[in-house]
XYZ file of C-alpha atoms in Angstrom:
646
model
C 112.410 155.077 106.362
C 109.351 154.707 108.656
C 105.580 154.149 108.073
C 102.790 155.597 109.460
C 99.218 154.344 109.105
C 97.096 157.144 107.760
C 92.762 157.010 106.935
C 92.592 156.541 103.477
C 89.652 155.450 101.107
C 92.215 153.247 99.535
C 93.019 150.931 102.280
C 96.753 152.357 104.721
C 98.701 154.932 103.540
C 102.428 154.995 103.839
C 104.514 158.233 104.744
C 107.822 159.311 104.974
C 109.092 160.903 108.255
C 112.363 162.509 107.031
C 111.032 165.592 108.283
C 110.145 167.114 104.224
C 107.132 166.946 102.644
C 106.477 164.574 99.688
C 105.683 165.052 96.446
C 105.237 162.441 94.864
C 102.002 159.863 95.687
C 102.487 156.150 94.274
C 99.611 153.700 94.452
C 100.040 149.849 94.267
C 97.041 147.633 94.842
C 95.068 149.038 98.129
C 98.391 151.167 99.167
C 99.476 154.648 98.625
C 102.740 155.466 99.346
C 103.724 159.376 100.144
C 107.199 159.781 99.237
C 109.794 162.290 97.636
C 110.806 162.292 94.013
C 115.105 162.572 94.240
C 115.314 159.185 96.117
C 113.115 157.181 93.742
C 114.309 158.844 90.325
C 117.890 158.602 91.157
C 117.801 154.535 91.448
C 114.441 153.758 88.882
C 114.869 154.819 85.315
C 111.234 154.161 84.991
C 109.616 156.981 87.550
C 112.870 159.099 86.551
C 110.595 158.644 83.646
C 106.994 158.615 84.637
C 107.846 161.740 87.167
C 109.508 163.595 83.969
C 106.788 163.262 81.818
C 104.309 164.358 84.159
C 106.398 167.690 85.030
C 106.570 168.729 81.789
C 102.801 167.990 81.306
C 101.954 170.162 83.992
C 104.295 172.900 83.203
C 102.656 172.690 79.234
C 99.009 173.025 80.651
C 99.675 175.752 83.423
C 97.228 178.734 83.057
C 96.400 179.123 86.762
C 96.533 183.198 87.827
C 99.385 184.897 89.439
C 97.580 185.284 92.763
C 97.360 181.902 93.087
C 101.057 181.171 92.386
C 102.088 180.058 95.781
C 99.181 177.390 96.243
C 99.592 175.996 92.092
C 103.442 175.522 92.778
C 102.487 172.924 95.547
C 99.645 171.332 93.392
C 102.387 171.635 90.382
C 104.982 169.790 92.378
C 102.525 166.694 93.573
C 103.035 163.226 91.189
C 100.751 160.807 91.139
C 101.800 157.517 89.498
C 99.643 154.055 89.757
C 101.023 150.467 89.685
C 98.152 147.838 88.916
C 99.631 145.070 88.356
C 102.790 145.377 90.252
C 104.841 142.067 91.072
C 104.950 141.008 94.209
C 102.284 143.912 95.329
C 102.666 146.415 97.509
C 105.161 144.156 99.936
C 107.520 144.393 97.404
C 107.251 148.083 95.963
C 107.597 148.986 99.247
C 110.853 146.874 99.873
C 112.092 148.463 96.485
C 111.444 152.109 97.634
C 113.415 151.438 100.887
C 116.222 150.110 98.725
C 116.358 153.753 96.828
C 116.131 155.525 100.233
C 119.093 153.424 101.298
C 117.503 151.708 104.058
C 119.594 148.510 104.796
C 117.694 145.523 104.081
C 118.674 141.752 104.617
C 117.642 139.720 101.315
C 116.179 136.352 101.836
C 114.837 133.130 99.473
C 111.147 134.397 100.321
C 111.577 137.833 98.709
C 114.589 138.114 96.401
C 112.196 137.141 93.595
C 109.695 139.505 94.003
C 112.241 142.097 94.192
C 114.246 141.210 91.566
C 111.135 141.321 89.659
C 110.390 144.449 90.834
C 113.930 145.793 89.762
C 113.337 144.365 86.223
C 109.101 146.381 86.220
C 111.382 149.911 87.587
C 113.761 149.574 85.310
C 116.793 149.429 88.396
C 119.420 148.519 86.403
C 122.781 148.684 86.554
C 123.256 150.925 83.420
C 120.853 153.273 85.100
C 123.170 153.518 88.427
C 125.574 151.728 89.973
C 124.880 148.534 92.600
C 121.317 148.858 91.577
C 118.806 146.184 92.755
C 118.695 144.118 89.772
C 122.495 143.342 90.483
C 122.327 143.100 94.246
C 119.249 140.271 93.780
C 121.392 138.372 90.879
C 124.514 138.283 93.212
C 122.506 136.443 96.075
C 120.789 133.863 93.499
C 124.411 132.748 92.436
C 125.937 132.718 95.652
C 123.284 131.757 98.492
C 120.442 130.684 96.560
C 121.445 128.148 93.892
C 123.501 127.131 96.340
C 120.638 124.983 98.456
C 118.086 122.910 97.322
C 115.372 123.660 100.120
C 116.320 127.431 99.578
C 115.879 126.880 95.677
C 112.226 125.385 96.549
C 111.230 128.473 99.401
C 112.374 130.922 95.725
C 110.345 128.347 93.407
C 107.700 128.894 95.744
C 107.280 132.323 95.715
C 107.767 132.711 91.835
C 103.843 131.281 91.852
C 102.820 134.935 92.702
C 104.976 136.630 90.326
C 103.511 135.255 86.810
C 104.311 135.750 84.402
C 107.493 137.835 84.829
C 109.504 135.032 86.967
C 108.969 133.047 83.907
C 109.642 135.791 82.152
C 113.183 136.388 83.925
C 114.078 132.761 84.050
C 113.594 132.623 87.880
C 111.620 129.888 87.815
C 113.632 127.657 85.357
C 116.779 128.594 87.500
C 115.233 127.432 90.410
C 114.138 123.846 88.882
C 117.427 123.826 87.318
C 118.889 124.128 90.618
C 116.828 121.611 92.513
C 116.990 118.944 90.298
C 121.462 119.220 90.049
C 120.970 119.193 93.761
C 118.844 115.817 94.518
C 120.461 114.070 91.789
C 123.691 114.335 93.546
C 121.082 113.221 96.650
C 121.036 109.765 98.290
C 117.590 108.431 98.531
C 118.566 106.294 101.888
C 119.198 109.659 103.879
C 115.691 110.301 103.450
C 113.289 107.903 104.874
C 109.888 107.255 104.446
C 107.617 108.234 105.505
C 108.106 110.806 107.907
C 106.010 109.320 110.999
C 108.063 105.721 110.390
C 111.497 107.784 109.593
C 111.236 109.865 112.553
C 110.438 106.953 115.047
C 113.018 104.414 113.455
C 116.076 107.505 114.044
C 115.027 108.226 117.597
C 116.553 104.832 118.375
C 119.396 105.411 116.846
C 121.213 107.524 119.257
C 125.338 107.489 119.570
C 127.055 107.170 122.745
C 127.566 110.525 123.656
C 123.837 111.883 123.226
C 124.178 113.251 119.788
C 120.670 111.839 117.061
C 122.856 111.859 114.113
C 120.317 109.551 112.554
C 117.761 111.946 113.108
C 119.678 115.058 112.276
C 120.329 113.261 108.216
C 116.761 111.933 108.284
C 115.122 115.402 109.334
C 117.942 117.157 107.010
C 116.331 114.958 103.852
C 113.041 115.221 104.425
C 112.633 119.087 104.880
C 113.103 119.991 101.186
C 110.391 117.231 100.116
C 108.296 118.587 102.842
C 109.152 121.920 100.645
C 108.423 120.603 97.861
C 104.756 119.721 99.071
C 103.710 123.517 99.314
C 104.278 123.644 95.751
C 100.495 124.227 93.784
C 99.683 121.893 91.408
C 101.091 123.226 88.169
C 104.619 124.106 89.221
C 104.800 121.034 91.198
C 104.146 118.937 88.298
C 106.080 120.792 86.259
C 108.819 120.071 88.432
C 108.585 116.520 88.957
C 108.452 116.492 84.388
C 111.802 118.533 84.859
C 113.185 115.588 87.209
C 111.848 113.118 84.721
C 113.178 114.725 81.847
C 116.868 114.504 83.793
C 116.634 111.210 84.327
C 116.146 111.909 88.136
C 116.770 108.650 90.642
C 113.132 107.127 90.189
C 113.003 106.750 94.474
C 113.329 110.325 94.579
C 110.223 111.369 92.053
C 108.290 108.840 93.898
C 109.130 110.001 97.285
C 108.384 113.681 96.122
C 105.123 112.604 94.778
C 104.096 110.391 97.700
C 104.944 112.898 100.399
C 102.655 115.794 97.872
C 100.329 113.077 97.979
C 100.159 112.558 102.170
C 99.253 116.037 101.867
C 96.580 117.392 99.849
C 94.661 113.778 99.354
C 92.689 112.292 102.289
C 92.626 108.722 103.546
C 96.153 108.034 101.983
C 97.667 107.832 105.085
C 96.346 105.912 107.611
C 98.157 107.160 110.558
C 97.706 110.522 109.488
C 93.985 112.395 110.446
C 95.250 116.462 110.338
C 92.591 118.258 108.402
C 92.704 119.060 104.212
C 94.475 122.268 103.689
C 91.696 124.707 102.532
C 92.738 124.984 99.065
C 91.561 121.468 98.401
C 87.919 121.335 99.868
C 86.178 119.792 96.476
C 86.162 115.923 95.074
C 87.233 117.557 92.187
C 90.464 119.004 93.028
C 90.970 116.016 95.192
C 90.687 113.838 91.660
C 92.865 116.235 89.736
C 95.580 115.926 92.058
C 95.192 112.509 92.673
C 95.580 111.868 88.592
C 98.414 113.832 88.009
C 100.622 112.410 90.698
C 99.880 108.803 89.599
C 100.611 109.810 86.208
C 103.963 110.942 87.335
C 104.660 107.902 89.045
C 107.658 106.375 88.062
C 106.717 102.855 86.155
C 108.919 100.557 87.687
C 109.815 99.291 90.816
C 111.861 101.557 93.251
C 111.032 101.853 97.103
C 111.318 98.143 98.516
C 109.176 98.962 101.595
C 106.347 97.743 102.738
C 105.139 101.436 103.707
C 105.373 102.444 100.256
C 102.729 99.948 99.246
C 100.899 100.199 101.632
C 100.916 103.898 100.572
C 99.780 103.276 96.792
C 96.837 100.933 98.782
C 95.785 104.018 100.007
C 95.992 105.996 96.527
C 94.325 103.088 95.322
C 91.170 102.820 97.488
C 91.184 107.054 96.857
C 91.021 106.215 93.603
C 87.872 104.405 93.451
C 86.079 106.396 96.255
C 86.752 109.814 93.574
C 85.627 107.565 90.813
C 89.279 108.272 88.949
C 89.791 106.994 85.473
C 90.285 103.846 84.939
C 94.257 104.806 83.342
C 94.719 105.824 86.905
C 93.379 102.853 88.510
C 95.387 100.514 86.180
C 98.818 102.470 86.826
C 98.291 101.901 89.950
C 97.441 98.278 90.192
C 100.761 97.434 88.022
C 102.609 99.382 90.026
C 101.689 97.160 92.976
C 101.508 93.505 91.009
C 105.758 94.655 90.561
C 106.130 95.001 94.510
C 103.131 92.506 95.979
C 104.996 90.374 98.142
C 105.873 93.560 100.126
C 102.062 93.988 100.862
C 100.376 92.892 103.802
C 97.180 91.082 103.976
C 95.495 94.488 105.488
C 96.537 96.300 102.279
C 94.591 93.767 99.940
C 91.280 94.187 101.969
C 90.186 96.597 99.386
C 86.425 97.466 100.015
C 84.567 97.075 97.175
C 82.935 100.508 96.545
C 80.709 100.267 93.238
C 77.293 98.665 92.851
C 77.951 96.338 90.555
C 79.956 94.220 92.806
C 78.352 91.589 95.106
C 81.240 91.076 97.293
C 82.324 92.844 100.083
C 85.759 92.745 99.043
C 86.850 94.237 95.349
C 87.960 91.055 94.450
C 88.497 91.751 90.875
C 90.959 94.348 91.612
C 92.995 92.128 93.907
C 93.124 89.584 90.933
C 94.232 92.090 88.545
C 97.260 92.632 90.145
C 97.959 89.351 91.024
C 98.097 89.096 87.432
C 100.353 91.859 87.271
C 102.945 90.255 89.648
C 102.757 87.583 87.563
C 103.735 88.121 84.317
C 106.409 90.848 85.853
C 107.790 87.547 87.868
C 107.765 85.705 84.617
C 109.401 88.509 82.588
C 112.111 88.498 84.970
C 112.666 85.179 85.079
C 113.078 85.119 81.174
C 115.659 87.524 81.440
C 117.768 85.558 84.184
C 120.621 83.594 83.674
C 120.535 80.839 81.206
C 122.043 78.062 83.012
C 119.267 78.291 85.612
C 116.202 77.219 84.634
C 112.984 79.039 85.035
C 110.900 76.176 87.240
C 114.199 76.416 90.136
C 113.835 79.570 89.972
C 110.302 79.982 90.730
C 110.178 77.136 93.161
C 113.257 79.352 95.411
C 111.920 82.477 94.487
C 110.983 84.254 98.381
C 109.252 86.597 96.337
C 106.543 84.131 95.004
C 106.366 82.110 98.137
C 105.383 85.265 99.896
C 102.656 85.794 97.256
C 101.155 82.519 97.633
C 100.969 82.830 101.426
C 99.232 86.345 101.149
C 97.186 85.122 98.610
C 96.014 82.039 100.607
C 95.352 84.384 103.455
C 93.260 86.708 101.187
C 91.042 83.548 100.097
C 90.230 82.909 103.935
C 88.970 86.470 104.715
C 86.908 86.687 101.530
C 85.712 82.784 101.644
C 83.062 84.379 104.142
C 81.370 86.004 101.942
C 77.922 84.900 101.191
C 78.053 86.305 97.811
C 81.193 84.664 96.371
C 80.006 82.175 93.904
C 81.938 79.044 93.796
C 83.276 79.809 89.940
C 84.768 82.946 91.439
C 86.433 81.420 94.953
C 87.823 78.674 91.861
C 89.121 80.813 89.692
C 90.750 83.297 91.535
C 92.551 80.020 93.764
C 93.463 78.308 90.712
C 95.203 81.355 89.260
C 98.453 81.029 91.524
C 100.715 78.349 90.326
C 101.333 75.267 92.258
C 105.352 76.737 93.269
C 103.473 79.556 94.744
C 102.991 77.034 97.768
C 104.941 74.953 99.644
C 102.620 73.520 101.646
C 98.650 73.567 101.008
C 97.268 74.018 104.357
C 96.842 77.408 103.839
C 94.897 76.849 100.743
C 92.706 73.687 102.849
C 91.947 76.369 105.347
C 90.052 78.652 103.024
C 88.269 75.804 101.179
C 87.192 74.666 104.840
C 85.881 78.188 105.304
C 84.389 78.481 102.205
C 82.184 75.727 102.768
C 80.956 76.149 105.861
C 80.085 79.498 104.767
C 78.186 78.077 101.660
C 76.365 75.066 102.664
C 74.383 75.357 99.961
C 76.785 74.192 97.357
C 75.841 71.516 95.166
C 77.978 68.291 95.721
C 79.495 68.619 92.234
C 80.521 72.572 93.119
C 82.183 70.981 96.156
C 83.977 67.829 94.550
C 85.265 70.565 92.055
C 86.797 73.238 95.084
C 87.862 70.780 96.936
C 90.275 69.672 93.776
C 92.099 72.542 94.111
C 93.607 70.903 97.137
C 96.938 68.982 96.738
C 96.792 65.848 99.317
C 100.692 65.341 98.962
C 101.462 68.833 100.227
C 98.725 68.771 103.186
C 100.893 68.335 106.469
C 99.882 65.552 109.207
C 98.348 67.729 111.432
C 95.980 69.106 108.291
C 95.676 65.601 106.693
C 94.428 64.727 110.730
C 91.588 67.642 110.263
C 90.783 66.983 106.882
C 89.854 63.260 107.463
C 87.435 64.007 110.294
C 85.881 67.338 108.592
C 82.454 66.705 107.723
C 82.175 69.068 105.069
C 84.431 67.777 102.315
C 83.437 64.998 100.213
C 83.863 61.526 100.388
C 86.406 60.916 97.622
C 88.588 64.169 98.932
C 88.294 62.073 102.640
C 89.350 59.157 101.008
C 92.592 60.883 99.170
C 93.384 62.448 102.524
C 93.384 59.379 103.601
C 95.662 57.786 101.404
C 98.577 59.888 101.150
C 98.212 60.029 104.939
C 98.760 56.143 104.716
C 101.912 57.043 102.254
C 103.274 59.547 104.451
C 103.541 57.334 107.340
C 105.074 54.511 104.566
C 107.599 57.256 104.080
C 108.476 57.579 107.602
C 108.873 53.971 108.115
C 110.602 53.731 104.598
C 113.364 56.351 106.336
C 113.597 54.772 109.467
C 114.496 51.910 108.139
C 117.123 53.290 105.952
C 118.304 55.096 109.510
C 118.472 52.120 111.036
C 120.543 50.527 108.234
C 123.448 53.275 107.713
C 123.667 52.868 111.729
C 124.376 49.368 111.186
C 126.933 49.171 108.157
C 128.618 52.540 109.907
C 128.674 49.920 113.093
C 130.513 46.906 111.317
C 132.859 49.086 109.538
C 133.672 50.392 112.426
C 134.576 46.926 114.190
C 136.885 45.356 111.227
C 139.239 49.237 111.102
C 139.384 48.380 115.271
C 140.317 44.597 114.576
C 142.866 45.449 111.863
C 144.405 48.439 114.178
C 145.073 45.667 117.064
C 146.781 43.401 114.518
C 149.410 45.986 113.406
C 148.286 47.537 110.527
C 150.127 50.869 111.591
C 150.788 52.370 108.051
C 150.038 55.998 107.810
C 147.074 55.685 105.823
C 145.532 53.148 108.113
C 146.355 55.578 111.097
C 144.564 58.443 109.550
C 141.719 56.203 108.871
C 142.047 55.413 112.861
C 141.176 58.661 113.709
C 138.300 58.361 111.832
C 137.185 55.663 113.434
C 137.555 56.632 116.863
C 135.614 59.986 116.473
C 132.625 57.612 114.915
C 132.967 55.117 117.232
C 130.854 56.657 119.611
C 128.197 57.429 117.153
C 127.950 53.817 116.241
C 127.739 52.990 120.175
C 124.170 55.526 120.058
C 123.171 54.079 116.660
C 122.966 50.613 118.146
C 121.116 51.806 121.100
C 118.716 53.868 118.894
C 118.155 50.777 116.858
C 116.523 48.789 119.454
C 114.169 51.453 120.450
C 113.427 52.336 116.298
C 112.137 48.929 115.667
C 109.987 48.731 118.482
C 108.538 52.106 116.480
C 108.654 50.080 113.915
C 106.421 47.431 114.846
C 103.408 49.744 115.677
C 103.945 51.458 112.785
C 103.763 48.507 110.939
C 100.871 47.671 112.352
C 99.178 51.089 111.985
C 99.554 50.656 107.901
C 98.262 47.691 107.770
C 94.915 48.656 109.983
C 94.834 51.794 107.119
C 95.596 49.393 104.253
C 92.620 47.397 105.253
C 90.642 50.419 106.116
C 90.974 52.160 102.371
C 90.182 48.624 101.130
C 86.869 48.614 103.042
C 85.597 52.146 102.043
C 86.683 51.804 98.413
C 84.414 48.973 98.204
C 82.014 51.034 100.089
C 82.560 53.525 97.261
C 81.917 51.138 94.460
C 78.382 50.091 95.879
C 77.058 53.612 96.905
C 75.091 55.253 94.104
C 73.588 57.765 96.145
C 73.731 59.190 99.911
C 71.002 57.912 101.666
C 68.323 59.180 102.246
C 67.600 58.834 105.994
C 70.057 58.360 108.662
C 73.083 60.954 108.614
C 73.998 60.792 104.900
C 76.916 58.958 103.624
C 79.161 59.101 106.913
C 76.480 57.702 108.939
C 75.591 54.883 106.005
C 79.632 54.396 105.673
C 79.992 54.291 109.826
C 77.528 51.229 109.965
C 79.153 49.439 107.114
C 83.053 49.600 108.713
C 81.963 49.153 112.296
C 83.697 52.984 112.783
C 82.563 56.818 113.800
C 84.092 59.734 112.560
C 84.392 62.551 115.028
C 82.779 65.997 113.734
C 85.271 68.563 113.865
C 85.102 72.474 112.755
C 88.088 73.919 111.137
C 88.902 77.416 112.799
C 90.430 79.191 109.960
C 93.110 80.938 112.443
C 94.023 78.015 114.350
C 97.858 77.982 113.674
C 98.544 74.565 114.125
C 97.054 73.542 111.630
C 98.030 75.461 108.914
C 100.858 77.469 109.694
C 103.091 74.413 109.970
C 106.737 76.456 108.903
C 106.472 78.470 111.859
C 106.457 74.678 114.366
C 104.284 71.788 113.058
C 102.628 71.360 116.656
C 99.598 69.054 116.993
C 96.460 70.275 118.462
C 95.412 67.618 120.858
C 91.874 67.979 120.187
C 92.820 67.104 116.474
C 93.284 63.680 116.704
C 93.042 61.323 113.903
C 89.611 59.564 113.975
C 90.886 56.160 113.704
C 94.000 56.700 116.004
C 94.383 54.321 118.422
């Protein structure tokens, strides 16, 4: 069968060339279709029908003279029959009349549903005649169809067109029904996410002999979600209830949702700028979208990646630009409090994008779901095992520690901002417990940027901040700042000071005891030699030999180390007492002050003249990393000296 196109007021008209004329006219939509009655009747019991009907209407209302015979048995033999609401259109009536012409035609996932459909509206059953098209489209759903998940999704797809018959049919339920045996029988780590990351990770991955098998599974896994993603709304989401409903690997909803998501919702993706398809060009489509996909988020925690939060960031800060509900925005921030020490300090950096807040930063929002992470990290440490206790838990947890430092990071960047009030910086520090940190230089860092930011703070505000500090867990090389910063207060100087003065009483204390176990491991060492050379040759004395000769040579380096410890020793010694005598002085100082002067520097410059000393002014830079960052290498700064080193 061939087509010709024809004039027509109707749109193209569609002929026949099989060298007869037609007789029979069929329009569907903006097509007419000129074709012969035998071929169509003999495989669709409905225009078998329809063309019967309107024979023996004509042949019932014939009263046209005999002179005109010849020209009425042409009119006579000319059918008309309209479709208007034909599945599939005119694509797929005309598929269906090349099927009864016997044209050879290759079925495919993108039109066996609209032609099964239009089998089922022509009545081509089997009944009717034999191999008809209703049995030829069920045969390639069973064996090719059902048989793939991305050629299950390119059917699903096209069954959007076809309501409400694929419904109807059961197309559509066959086709989720297929999809969701096939990815539960899926592994989630063939896929990758998210494509971008997935795709450059593989490309490294290459065997010896050339071959991207890496590539090849991760390309193989994503194609069907990418599938999936040309879903429309409705079916989409009715698929992803079907997946619930089965009890569907949460990683694989959430990947299916987050790659729908990438799509259709702008400024998710940050490495992605291609353009909005055109079927989402208003705020509120974008909205509706964006709540029903985090309402089909799975609640717990599944993808362990730091893309993937960084991904529900990005829903997030969609969320408030579309104004979403506030169910939406809450999902979403407990869904990140269960994962936050996967987040980066780039991901909290929320802008703040309503009126009523002051700060830059949405501050609030980042404190919800620290909140979050927190009672999640306390639920699961109820439900740990019993002979560990909770507090060694949380003090090893890496989860918590990596909380604390993002936190601490989070309080630098948003110290600078003019319109933080002190209550809020307080509060918001104060709210991560004290195993959340190892060591408090982080924590010094954005109180020192804090202030200089606000030097407008009242002296009480300050005292107050600057007790969020713990002095025992400041290292030397922070201790060293903190005593010569000019912005902290005099009794926070003075505690700086002291713990420096018992952290250097430590070091001595442990030198000492060094020195000691180098000594005793000496003299033992001696009397086993002196009772070898007398003869003492039993068996347990020579394995206790051995032992001796291997530490002999340690003791030989412990006595040289000894002489060149206490000479250490000494100036430490001597460096206490000048700090002993120093914290005497200033807390007498401290006693007698009532007030800062009023002239002539303040209380530094009143407290300089009084000890006969000057502290150096020095500003903290809030990304120096020597300071804080003392895990990574505690190196000193050398313009950080102490002010009273000498």
């Amino acid at each position: 069968m061939s087509s010709a196109e024809k004039p027509s007021s109707k749109g193209q008209a569609w002929f026949c060339t099989t060298g007869l004329p037609s007789d029979i006219v069929v329009e569907v939509d903006d097509m007419t279709f000129h074709l012969h009655k035998f071929p169509l009747m003999s495989k669709s019991q409905k225009l078998h029908n329809l063309i019967t009907q309107q024979e023996a209407e004509a042949a019932t209302n014939s009263t046209v003279p005999q002179e005109d015979e010849d020209e009425d048995e042409i009119v006579e033999e000319q059918c008309h029959v309209t479709f208007t609401s034909f599945p599939g259109g005119s694509e797929a009536f005309e598929m269906a009349a090349k099927f009864c012409y016997g044209v050879k035609m290759e079925l495919s996932p993108s039109n066996v549903a609209s032609l099964r459909c239009a089998g089922e509206f022509l009545e081509m059953t089997e009944e009717y005649s034999e191999d008809n098209l209703i049995s030829k489209t069920e045969r390639f759903f069973s064996q090719h169809v059902f048989n793939s998940i991305g050629d299950s999704i390119k059917t699903l797809k096209t069954c959007e067109r076809l309501m409400p018959m694929a419904d109807e049919l059961g197309i559509t339920e066959r086709c989720i029904d297929s999809v969701i045996s096939r990815a539960s029988s899926a592994d989630p780590a063939l896929f990758g996410w998210p494509v971008s990351d997935a795709v450059a990770s593989a490309s490294k991955q290459i065997l010896w002999n050339g071959i991207d098998s890496a590539g090849r599974r991760t390309a193989a896994g994503e194609s069907w979600f990418e599938d999936l993603a040309l879903l429309r709304l409705p079916l989409f989401k009715r698929l992803i209830l079907a997946m619930r409903d089965a009890e569907i690997n949460p990683e694989i909803i959430e990947t299916c949702v987050m790659y729908y998501a990438k799509k259709y919702i702008p400024g998710v993706s940050r490495s992605s700028r291609k353009p909005l398809p055109s079927s989402v060009s208003s705020e509120t489509e974008q909205k509706e979208i964006l709540e029903t996909l985090v309402s089909n988020l799975p609640p717990e925690k599944n993808l362990n990646s730091s893309t993937a939060t960084r991904f529900l960031f990005g829903l997030l800060r969609t969320a408030n630009i579309l104004n979403a509900s506030e169910a939406c925005r809450n999902v979403l921030e407990k869904k990140i409090g269960l994962q936050l020490e996967e987040a980066t300090l780039d991901d909290l950096l929320v802008p703040s994008y309503s009126y009523l807040n002051e700060t830059l930063y949405d501050v609030d929002c980042v404190e919800r779901i620290l909140v979050y992470f927190l009672n999640s990290f306390e639920a699961r440490n109820a439900v740990a095992d019993a002979t560990v206790e909770v507090s060694d838990a949380a003090t090893s947890s890496p989860a918590m520690m990596l909380v604390g430092k993002l936190i601490d990071g989070y309080l630098s960047e948003i110290a600078s901002d003019a319109n933080l009030k002190p209550e809020r910086f307080y509060n918001f520090a104060i709210s991560l417990p004290d195993q959340a940190r190892l060591f408090d230089d982080g924590l010094y860092r954005a109180v020192d940027v804090y202030l200089k930011a606000h030097p407008w703070v009242s002296e009480s505000e300050r005292e107050k901040i600057c007790g969020l500090l713990d002095c025992q867990k400041l290292t030397l090389e922070a201790c060293t700042h903190a005593a010569q910063n000019e912005r902290l207060p005099l009794r926070a100087v003075v505690q700086v000071l002291f713990f420096e003065q018992l952290q250097l009483r430590h070091a001595i204390a442990e030198t000492l005891m060094a020195a000691e176990t180098g000594a005793e491991t000496g003299r033992n060492s001696a009397a086993l030699d002196r009772e070898e050379e007398n003869g003492g040759g039993n068996l347990q004395l020579g394995l206790v030999s051995e032992h001796v000769q291997e530490g002999s040579s340690t003791w030989r380096v412990a006595v040289r180390e000894n002489q060149v410890l206490r000479l250490d020793m000494d100036s430490m010694r001597t460096r206490v007492h000048q700090l002993e005598r120093e914290c005497s002085s200033m807390k007498r100082v401290i006693e007698k002050i009532e007030k800062p002067a009023a002239n002539g520097g303040g209380w530094r410059a009143s407290l300089g003249r009084k000890l006969g000393c000057k502290f150096k002014t020095q500003v903290c830079d809030s990304h120096e990393s020597a300071v804080v960052d003392t895990r990574k290498g505690r190196h000193r700064n050398p313009q950080q000296q102490h002010p009273h080193h000498e």
